[in-house]
Amino acid sequence: MCRWPCWILFILSAAAAVGACGLRALPPKPAAVAFLPGEYLKESYFAPDFNPAETIYSFNAFPVAQASNVSAEAFRKIFAEELVRAWQAQGLKIGSGKDACSLSGTIHHLAVRGAHLRWLTGRLFASLTISGTITRGDRVLFAFRDQVYLSSPLAPGFAAPHEKDLLLHRLAQETVNHLLNELLLHGVTGDSG
């Protein structure tokens, strides 16, 4: 006979299942650049003469290589919109031409988990693994790899009608915030002013 009531074992196994939905390994590193641990991203590379604030950017689509329990195309659109919104909010230039740098990358893994146990855990969980580069011609000016993990606010019971959509928007915002913080605050210390 089991010493634990069945409902406690069920809760423990559900919590273990949700915890097992962690992040994937980082994508492989490009051979041409040497990554260092980032302050806001997991890893990044900066070309010595790259000045992100004085650069004109053009955006390429970030394809989603693998998606679980979410529409890859819908998230790709959300992510593209968030890139433009965040760049404009920071006063960075977006355009095209010979002086423009290209931001491109891949979302290697995107997942939303916890919908089946949402009534028990009180939240959904979202994660992504991403990598990308900023290039001018064939030259890599910036490269990065990152993982982002979020959960919806704790709210026991049934899911709100648009909880998953709101979580995906937050995931896109958080990912772009990591990228912009690393770009714009790279090398800035707390003593800098």
mmCIF file of N, CA, C and O in Angstrom, residues 11-24 113-114 117 121 123-125 127 149 151:
data_model
loop_
_atom_site.group_PDB
_atom_site.id
_atom_site.type_symbol
_atom_site.label_atom_id
_atom_site.label_comp_id
_atom_site.label_asym_id
_atom_site.label_seq_id
_atom_site.Cartn_x
_atom_site.Cartn_y
_atom_site.Cartn_z
ATOM 1 N N ILE A 11 -0.207 15.190 -8.231
ATOM 2 C CA ILE A 11 0.305 16.568 -8.247
ATOM 3 C C ILE A 11 1.817 16.574 -8.433
ATOM 4 O O ILE A 11 2.352 17.349 -9.222
ATOM 5 N N LEU A 12 2.530 15.700 -7.725
ATOM 6 C CA LEU A 12 3.984 15.630 -7.868
ATOM 7 C C LEU A 12 4.390 15.215 -9.279
ATOM 8 O O LEU A 12 5.328 15.781 -9.853
ATOM 9 N N SER A 13 3.689 14.246 -9.858
ATOM 10 C CA SER A 13 4.030 13.823 -11.217
ATOM 11 C C SER A 13 3.687 14.911 -12.224
ATOM 12 O O SER A 13 4.411 15.118 -13.197
ATOM 13 N N ALA A 14 2.605 15.660 -12.008
ATOM 14 C CA ALA A 14 2.262 16.764 -12.902
ATOM 15 C C ALA A 14 3.300 17.866 -12.822
ATOM 16 O O ALA A 14 3.713 18.422 -13.837
ATOM 17 N N ALA A 15 3.744 18.183 -11.607
ATOM 18 C CA ALA A 15 4.779 19.219 -11.453
ATOM 19 C C ALA A 15 6.075 18.785 -12.113
ATOM 20 O O ALA A 15 6.769 19.583 -12.744
ATOM 21 N N ALA A 16 6.425 17.524 -11.999
ATOM 22 C CA ALA A 16 7.645 17.019 -12.652
ATOM 23 C C ALA A 16 7.514 17.088 -14.167
ATOM 24 O O ALA A 16 8.464 17.422 -14.870
ATOM 25 N N ALA A 17 6.322 16.804 -14.691
ATOM 26 C CA ALA A 17 6.113 16.865 -16.142
ATOM 27 C C ALA A 17 6.237 18.291 -16.647
ATOM 28 O O ALA A 17 6.843 18.547 -17.682
ATOM 29 N N VAL A 18 5.681 19.241 -15.909
ATOM 30 C CA VAL A 18 5.788 20.641 -16.308
ATOM 31 C C VAL A 18 7.231 21.103 -16.210
ATOM 32 O O VAL A 18 7.745 21.792 -17.079
ATOM 33 N N GLY A 19 7.939 20.713 -15.165
ATOM 34 C CA GLY A 19 9.341 21.090 -15.014
ATOM 35 C C GLY A 19 10.226 20.485 -16.078
ATOM 36 O O GLY A 19 11.252 21.047 -16.439
ATOM 37 N N ALA A 20 9.839 19.353 -16.624
ATOM 38 C CA ALA A 20 10.632 18.703 -17.666
ATOM 39 C C ALA A 20 10.516 19.415 -19.003
ATOM 40 O O ALA A 20 11.221 19.094 -19.933
ATOM 41 N N CYS A 21 9.637 20.387 -19.104
ATOM 42 C CA CYS A 21 9.452 21.124 -20.357
ATOM 43 C C CYS A 21 10.418 22.296 -20.423
ATOM 44 O O CYS A 21 10.065 23.368 -20.883
ATOM 45 N N GLY A 22 11.602 22.123 -19.942
ATOM 46 C CA GLY A 22 12.589 23.195 -19.896
ATOM 47 C C GLY A 22 13.122 23.553 -21.266
ATOM 48 O O GLY A 22 12.644 23.124 -22.293
ATOM 49 N N LEU A 23 14.182 24.337 -21.277
ATOM 50 C CA LEU A 23 14.758 24.835 -22.505
ATOM 51 C C LEU A 23 15.609 23.784 -23.191
ATOM 52 O O LEU A 23 16.170 22.907 -22.559
ATOM 53 N N ARG A 24 15.719 23.913 -24.470
ATOM 54 C CA ARG A 24 16.559 23.053 -25.286
ATOM 55 C C ARG A 24 17.990 23.574 -25.252
ATOM 56 O O ARG A 24 18.263 24.681 -24.825
ATOM 57 N N ARG A 113 3.628 25.013 -23.352
ATOM 58 C CA ARG A 113 3.313 23.785 -22.627
ATOM 59 C C ARG A 113 2.376 24.104 -21.446
ATOM 60 O O ARG A 113 2.294 25.226 -21.003
ATOM 61 N N GLY A 114 1.743 23.057 -20.993
ATOM 62 C CA GLY A 114 0.942 23.161 -19.783
ATOM 63 C C GLY A 114 -0.542 23.321 -19.996
ATOM 64 O O GLY A 114 -1.296 23.434 -19.027
ATOM 65 N N LEU A 117 -2.681 20.621 -18.228
ATOM 66 C CA LEU A 117 -2.691 20.687 -16.761
ATOM 67 C C LEU A 117 -2.921 22.110 -16.260
ATOM 68 O O LEU A 117 -2.687 22.400 -15.094
ATOM 69 N N THR A 121 -2.035 23.541 -12.562
ATOM 70 C CA THR A 121 -0.848 24.366 -12.317
ATOM 71 C C THR A 121 -1.177 25.850 -12.255
ATOM 72 O O THR A 121 -0.430 26.626 -11.663
ATOM 73 N N ARG A 123 -1.105 27.937 -14.786
ATOM 74 C CA ARG A 123 -0.358 28.754 -15.743
ATOM 75 C C ARG A 123 0.076 27.938 -16.953
ATOM 76 O O ARG A 123 0.089 26.722 -16.923
ATOM 77 N N LEU A 124 0.430 28.674 -18.006
ATOM 78 C CA LEU A 124 1.034 28.096 -19.199
ATOM 79 C C LEU A 124 2.521 28.459 -19.204
ATOM 80 O O LEU A 124 2.926 29.441 -18.576
ATOM 81 N N PHE A 125 3.310 27.695 -19.949
ATOM 82 C CA PHE A 125 4.745 27.929 -20.029
ATOM 83 C C PHE A 125 5.143 28.041 -21.499
ATOM 84 O O PHE A 125 4.677 27.255 -22.331
ATOM 85 N N SER A 127 8.592 28.743 -24.223
ATOM 86 C CA SER A 127 10.048 28.818 -24.333
ATOM 87 C C SER A 127 10.441 28.898 -25.798
ATOM 88 O O SER A 127 9.707 28.456 -26.679
ATOM 89 N N TYR A 149 12.470 31.813 -21.476
ATOM 90 C CA TYR A 149 11.463 30.976 -20.853
ATOM 91 C C TYR A 149 10.548 31.869 -20.029
ATOM 92 O O TYR A 149 11.030 32.657 -19.211
ATOM 93 N N SER A 151 6.364 32.177 -18.116
ATOM 94 C CA SER A 151 5.095 31.536 -17.776
ATOM 95 C C SER A 151 4.037 32.620 -17.644
ATOM 96 O O SER A 151 4.339 33.778 -17.394
#
